[in-house]
Short mmCIF file of C-alpha atoms and ligand atoms in Angstrom, two decimals:
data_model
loop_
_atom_site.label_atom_id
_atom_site.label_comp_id
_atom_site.label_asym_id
_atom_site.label_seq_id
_atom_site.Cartn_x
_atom_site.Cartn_y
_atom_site.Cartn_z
CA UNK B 277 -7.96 -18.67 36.78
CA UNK B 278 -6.42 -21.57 35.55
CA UNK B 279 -6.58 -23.23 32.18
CA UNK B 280 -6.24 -26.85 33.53
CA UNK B 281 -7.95 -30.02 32.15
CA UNK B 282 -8.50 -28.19 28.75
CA UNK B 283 -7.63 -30.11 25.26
CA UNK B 284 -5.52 -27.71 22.66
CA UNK B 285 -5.86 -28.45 18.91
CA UNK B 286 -3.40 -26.40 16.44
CA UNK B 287 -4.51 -26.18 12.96
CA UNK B 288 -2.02 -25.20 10.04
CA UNK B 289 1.87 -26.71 10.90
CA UNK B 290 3.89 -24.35 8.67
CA UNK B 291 6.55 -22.01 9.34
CA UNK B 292 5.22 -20.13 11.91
CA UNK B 293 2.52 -22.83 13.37
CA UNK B 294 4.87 -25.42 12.93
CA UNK B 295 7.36 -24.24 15.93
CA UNK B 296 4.63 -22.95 17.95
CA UNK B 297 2.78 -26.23 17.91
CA UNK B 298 5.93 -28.07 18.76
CA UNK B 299 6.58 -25.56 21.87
CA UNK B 300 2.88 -25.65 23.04
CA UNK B 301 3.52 -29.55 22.73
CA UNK B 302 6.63 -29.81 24.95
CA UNK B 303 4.51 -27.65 27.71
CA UNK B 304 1.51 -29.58 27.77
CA UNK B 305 3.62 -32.96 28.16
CA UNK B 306 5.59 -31.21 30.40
CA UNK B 307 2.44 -30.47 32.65
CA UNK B 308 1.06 -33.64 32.46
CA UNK B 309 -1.62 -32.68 29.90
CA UNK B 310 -3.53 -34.37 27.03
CA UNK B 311 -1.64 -34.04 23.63
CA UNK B 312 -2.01 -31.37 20.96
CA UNK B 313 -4.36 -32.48 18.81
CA UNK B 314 -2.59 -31.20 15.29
CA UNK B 315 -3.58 -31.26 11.64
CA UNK B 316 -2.11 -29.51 8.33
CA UNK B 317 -4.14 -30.01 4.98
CA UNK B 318 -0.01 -30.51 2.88
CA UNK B 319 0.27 -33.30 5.61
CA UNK B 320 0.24 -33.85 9.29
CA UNK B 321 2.18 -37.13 10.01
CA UNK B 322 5.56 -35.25 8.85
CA UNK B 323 4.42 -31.55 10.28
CA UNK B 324 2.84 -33.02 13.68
CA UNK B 325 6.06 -31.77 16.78
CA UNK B 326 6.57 -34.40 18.95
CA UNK B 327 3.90 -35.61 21.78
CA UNK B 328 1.20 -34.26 19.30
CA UNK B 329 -1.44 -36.68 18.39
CA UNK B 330 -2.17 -36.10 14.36
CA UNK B 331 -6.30 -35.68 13.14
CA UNK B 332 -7.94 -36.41 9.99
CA UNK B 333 -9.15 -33.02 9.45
CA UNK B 334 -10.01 -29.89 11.39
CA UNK B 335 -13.50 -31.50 11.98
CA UNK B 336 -11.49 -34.20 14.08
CA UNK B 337 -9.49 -31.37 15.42
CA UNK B 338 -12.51 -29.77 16.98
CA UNK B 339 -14.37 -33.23 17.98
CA UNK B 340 -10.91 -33.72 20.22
CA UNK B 341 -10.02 -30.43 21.36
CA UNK B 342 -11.51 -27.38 23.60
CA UNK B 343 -9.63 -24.70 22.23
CA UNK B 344 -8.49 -24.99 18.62
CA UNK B 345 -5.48 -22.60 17.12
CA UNK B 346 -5.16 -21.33 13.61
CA UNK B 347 -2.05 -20.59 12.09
CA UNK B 348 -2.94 -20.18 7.92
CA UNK B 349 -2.34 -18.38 5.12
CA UNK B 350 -4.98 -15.73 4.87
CA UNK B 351 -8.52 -15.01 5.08
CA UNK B 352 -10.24 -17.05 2.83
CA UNK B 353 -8.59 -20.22 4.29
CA UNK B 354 -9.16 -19.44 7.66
CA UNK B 355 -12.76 -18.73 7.25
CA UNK B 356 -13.07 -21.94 5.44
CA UNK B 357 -11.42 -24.03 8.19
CA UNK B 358 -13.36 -21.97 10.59
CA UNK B 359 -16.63 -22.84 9.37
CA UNK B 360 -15.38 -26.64 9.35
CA UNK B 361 -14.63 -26.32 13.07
CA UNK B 362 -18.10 -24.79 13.64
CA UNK B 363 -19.82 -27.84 12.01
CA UNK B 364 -18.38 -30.39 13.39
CA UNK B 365 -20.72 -33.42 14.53
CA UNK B 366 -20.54 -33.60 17.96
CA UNK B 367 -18.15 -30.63 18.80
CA UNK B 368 -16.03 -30.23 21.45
CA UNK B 369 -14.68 -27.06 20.52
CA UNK B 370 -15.70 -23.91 22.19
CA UNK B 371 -13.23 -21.68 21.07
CA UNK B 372 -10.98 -20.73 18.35
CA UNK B 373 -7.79 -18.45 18.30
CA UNK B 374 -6.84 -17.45 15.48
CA UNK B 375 -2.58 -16.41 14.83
CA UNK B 376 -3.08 -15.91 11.21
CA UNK B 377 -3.36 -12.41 9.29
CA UNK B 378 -6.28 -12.34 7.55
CA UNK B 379 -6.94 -8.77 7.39
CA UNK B 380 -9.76 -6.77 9.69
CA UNK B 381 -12.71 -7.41 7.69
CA UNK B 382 -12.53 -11.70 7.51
CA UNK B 383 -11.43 -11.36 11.48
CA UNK B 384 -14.63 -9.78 12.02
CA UNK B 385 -16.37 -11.92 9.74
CA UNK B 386 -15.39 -15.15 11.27
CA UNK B 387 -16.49 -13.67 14.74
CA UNK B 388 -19.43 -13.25 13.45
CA UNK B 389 -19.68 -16.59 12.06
CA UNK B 390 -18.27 -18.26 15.52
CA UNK B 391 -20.49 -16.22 17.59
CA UNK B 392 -23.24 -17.81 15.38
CA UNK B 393 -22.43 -21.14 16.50
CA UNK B 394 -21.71 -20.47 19.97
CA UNK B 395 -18.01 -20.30 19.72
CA UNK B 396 -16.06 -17.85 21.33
CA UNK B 397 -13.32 -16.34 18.37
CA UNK B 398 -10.29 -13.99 19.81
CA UNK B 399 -8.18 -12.35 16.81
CA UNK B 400 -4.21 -12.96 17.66
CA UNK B 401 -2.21 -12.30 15.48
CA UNK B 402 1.58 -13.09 16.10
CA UNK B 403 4.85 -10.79 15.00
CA UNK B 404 8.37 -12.38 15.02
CA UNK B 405 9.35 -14.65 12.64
CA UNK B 406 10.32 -18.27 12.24
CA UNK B 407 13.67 -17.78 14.70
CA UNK B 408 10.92 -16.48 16.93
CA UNK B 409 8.44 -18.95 16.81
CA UNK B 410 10.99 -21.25 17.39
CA UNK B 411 12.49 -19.85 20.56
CA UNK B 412 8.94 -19.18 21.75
CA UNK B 413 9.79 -14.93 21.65
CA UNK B 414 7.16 -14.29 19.22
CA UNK B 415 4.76 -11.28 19.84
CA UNK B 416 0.91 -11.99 20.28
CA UNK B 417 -1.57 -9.45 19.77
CA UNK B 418 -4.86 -10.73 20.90
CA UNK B 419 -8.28 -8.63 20.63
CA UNK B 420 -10.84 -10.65 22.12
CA UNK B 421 -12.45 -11.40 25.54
CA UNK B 422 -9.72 -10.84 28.39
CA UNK B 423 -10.71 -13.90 30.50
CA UNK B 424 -10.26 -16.17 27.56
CA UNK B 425 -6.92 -14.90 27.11
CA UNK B 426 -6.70 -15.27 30.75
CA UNK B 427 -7.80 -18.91 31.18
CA UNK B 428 -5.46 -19.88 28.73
CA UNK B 429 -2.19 -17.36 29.74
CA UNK B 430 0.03 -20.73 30.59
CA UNK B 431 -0.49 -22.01 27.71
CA UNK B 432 -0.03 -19.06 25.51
CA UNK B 433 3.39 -18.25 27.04
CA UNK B 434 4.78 -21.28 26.27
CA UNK B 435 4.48 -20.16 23.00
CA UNK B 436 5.19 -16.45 22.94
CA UNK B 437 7.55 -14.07 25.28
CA UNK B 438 5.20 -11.13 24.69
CA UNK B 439 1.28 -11.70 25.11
CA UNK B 440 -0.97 -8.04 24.18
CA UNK B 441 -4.00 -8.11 25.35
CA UNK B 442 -4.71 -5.04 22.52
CA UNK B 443 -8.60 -4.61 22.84
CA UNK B 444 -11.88 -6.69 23.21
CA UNK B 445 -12.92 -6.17 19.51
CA UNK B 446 -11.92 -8.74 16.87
CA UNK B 447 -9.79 -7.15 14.33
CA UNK B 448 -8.19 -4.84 16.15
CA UNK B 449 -4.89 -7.47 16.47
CA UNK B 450 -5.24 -7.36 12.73
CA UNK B 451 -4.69 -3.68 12.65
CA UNK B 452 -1.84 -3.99 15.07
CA UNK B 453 -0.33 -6.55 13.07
CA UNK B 454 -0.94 -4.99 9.80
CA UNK B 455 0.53 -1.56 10.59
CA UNK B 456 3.86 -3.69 12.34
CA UNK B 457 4.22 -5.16 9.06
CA UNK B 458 3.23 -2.16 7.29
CA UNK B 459 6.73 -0.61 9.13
CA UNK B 460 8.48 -3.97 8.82
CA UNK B 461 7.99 -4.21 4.70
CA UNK B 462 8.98 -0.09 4.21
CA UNK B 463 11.88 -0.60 6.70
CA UNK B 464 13.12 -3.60 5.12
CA UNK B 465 12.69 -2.14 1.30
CA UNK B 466 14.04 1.23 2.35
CA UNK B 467 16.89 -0.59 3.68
CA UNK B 468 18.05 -2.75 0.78
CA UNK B 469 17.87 0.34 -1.30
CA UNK B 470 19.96 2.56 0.58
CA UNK B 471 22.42 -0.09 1.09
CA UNK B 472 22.27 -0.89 -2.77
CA UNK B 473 23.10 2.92 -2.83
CA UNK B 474 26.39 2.42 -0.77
CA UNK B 475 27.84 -0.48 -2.97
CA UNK B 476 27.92 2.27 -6.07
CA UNK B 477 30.02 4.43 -3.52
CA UNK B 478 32.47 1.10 -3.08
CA UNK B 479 31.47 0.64 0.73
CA UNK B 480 31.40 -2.88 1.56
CA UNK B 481 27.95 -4.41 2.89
CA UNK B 482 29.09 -6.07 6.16
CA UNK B 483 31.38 -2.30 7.07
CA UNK B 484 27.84 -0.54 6.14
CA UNK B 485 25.65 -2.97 8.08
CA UNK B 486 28.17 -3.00 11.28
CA UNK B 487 28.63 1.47 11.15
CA UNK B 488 24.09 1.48 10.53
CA UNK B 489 23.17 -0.95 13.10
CA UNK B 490 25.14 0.78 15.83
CA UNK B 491 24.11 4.32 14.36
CA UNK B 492 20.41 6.24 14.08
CA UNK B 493 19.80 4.22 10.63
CA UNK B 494 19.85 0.59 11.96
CA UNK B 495 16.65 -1.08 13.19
CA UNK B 496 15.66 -4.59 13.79
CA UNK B 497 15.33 -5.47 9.72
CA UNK B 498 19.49 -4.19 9.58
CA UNK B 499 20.10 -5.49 12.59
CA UNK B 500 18.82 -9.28 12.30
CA UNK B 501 17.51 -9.87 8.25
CA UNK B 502 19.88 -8.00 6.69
CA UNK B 503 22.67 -9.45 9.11
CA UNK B 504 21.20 -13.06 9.10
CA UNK B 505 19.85 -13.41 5.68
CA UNK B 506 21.82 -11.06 3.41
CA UNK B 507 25.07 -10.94 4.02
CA UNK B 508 25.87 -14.42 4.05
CA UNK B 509 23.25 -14.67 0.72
CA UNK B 510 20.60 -17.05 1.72
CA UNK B 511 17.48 -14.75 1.97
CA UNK B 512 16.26 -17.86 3.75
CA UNK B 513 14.06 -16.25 6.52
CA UNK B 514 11.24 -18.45 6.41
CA UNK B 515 8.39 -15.34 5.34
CA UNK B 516 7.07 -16.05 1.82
CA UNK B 517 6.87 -12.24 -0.44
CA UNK B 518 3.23 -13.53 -0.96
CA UNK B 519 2.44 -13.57 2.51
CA UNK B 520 4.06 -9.80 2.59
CA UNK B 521 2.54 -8.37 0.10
CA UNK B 522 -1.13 -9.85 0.92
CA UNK B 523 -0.27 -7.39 4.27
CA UNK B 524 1.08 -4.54 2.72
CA UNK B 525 -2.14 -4.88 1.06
CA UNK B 526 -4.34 -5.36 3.65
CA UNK B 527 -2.69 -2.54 5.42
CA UNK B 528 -3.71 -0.24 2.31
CA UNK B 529 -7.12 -1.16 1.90
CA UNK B 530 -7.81 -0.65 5.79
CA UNK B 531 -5.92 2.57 5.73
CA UNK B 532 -7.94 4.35 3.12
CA UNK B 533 -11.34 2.96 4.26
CA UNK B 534 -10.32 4.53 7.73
CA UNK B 535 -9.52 8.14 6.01
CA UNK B 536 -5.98 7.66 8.03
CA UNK B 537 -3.16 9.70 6.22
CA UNK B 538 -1.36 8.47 3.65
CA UNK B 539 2.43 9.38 2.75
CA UNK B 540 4.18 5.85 2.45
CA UNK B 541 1.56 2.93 2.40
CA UNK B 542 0.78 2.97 -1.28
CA UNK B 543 4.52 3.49 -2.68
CA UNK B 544 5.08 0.52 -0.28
CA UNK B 545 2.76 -1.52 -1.40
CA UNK B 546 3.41 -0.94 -4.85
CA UNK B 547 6.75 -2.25 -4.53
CA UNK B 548 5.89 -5.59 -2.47
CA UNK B 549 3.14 -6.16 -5.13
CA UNK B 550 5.63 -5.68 -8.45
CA UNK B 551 8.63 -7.34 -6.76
CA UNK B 552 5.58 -10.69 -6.12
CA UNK B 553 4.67 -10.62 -9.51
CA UNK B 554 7.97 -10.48 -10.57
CA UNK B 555 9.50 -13.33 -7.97
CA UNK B 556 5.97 -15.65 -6.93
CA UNK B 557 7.87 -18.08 -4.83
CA UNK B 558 10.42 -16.39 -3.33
CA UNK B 559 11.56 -15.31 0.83
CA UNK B 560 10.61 -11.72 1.12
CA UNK B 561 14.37 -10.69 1.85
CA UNK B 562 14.78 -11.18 -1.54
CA UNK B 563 13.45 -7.62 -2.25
CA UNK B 564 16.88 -6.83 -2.09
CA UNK B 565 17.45 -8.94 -5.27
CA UNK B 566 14.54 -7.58 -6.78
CA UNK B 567 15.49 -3.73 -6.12
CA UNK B 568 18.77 -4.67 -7.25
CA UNK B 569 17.80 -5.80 -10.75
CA UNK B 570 14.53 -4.07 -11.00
CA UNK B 571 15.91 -1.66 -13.65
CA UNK B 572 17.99 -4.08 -15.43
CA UNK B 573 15.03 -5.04 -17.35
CA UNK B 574 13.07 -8.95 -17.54
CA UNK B 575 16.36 -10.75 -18.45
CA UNK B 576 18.58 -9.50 -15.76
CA UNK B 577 15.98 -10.18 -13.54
CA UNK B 578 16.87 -12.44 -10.53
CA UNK B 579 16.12 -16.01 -10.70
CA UNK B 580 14.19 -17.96 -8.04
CA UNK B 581 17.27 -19.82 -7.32
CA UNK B 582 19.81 -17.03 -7.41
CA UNK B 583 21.19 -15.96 -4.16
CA UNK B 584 24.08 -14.12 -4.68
P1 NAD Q 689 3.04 -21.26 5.84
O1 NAD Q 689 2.52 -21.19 4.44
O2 NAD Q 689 4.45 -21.65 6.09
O3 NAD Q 689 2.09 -22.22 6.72
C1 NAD Q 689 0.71 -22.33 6.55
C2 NAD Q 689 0.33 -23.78 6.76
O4 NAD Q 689 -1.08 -23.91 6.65
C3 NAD Q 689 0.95 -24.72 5.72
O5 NAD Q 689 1.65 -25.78 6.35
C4 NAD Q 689 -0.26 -25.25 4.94
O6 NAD Q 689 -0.11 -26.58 4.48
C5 NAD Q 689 -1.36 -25.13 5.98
N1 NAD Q 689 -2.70 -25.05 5.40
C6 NAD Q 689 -3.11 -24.33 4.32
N2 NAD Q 689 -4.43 -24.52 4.10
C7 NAD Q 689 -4.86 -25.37 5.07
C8 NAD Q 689 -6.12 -25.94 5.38
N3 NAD Q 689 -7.22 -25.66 4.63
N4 NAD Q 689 -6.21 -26.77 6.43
C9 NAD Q 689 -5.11 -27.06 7.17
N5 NAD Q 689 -3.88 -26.57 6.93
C10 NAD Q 689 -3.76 -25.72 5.88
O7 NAD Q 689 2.74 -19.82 6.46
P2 NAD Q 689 3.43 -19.18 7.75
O8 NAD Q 689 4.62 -18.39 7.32
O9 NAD Q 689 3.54 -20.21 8.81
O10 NAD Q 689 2.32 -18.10 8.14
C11 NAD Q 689 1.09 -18.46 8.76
C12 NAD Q 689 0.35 -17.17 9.12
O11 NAD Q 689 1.16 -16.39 10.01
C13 NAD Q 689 0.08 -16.27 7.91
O12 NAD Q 689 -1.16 -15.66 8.06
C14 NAD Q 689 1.23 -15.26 7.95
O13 NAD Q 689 0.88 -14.05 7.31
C15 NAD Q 689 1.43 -15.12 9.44
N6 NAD Q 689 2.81 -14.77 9.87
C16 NAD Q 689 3.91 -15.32 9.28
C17 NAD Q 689 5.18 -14.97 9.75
C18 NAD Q 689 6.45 -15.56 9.17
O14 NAD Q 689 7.55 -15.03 9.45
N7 NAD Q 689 6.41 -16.64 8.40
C19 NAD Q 689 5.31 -14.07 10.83
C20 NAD Q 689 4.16 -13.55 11.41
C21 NAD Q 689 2.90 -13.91 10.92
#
């Protein structure tokens, strides 16, 4: 099958959506197609990649477009926008993909609420970062009807080196997702603490980082955050602690209503959910900040703008 002649729309132009939009763009000029159709409620004239054409609203987004993407916050927002691409006067939309985390329960929900309104919803959740949304190796984990995915393969891959097809039931690409981040978040807080431990033993971070990543300790949150993002101090990698800890959350909640055994996923969560009360707006590989001063009491505490 083929996915030619279709019209893409791409809702939500941030971190992640932002670079995926603009890849998805260069592919559908590339091949000759009709522009993205793009819009982003903080604005879309200054978000939209190039070739994109820029919509009023996600209404206009699914008047325009056959297959509309979703990369938002969380749950609530998506199932807002979701229900404004389902009411559109004279839709064109028939399907919606959604790369957000929103959790297992609202992916379910708005599949209910598509299905409703004839619209065929497939739960995708993406893993990889900014660096990987921009070099178009992000992870996709879609649940959802395999010829959808199928249909639109080409244009998937230009967005992603690694499409899952994980399962035909919305909300299992949440779970995927959730438990990845679920291991991402412990990894990456276990990490900063034992390191933390080594500086009160005088080892030096970078000698530590370079003996763990080549040794049974290292993994990918050593190997590329800690590298990138700590070491040279500018915990700049482009995943807000708010979106974090709404997982870690997620992951918790979904975890205990599925009886599934519990050792870490409520220490874990703990943490992401003190260090975001305690630093709102900041990067999430600023936990290492946070574990650093977490004992130091509320005016050692790291400031928003402190990145030593
Ligand atoms: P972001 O906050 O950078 O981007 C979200 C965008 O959605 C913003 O530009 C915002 O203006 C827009 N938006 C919000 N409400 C809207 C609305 N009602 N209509 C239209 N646009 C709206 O977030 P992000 O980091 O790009 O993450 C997006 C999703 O991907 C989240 O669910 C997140 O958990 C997930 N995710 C993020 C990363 C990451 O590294 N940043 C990695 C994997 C998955």
């Amino acid at each position: 099958m083929s996915d030619s002649g279709h019209t893409y729309g791409f809702i939500g132009l941030g971190n992640m959506g932002g670079p995926m939009a603009a890849n998805l763009s260069v592919f559908l000029t590339a091949v000759g197609r009709p522009p993205l159709i793009v819009f982003d409620a903080a604005g879309t004239a200054d978000r939209a990649p190039e070739g994109a054409a820029c919509a009023a609203g996600a209404a206009a987004v699914a008047q325009q477009a056959d297959v509309v993407f979703l990369s938002l916050p969380d749950g609530p927002i998506v199932r807002a926008v979701a229900e404004e691409v389902a009411q559109a006067s004279a839709r064109r939309a028939t399907a919606l993909v959604d790369f957000s985390t929103v959790g297992i329960d609202a992916a379910r929900e708005v599949d209910a609420l598509m299905r409703a309104q004839g619209i065929t919803y497939a739960d995708c959740p993406v893993s990889g970062g900014r660096i990987g949304a921009q070099n178009a190796t992000i992870s996709l984990m879609w649940a959802g009807p395999a010829d959808l995915l199928e249909l639109h393969r080409p244009a998937l891959e230009s967005l992603a080196g690694n499409v899952f097809h994980v399962g035909e039931r919305p909300g299992q690409g949440q779970a995927l997702k959730l438990l990845n981040n679920f291991l991402s978040a412990t990894i990456t807080a276990a990490t900063a603490e034992a390191l933390l431990f080594g500086l009160t033993q005088d080892l030096d971070l970078k000698t530590m980082l370079d003996a763990v990543n080549v040794s049974t300790g290292g993994s990918n949150a050593s190997r590329e955050k800690f590298v990138r993002r700590v070491l040279p101090g500018t915990f700049d990698s482009g995943f807000d602690t708010a979106l974090m800890a709404k997982d870690l959350q997620l992951f918790a909640d979904s975890m205990r209503r599925a009886g599934s055994p519990e050792v870490f996923a409520g220490a874990s969560e703990a943490v992401w959910r003190e260090f975001l009360a305690v630093m709102p707006a900041s990067d999430h590989m600023e936990i290492y900040k946070f574990i650093r001063d977490r004992d130091a009491g509320p005016e050692h505490r790291p400031a928003e703008d402190d990145t030593s």
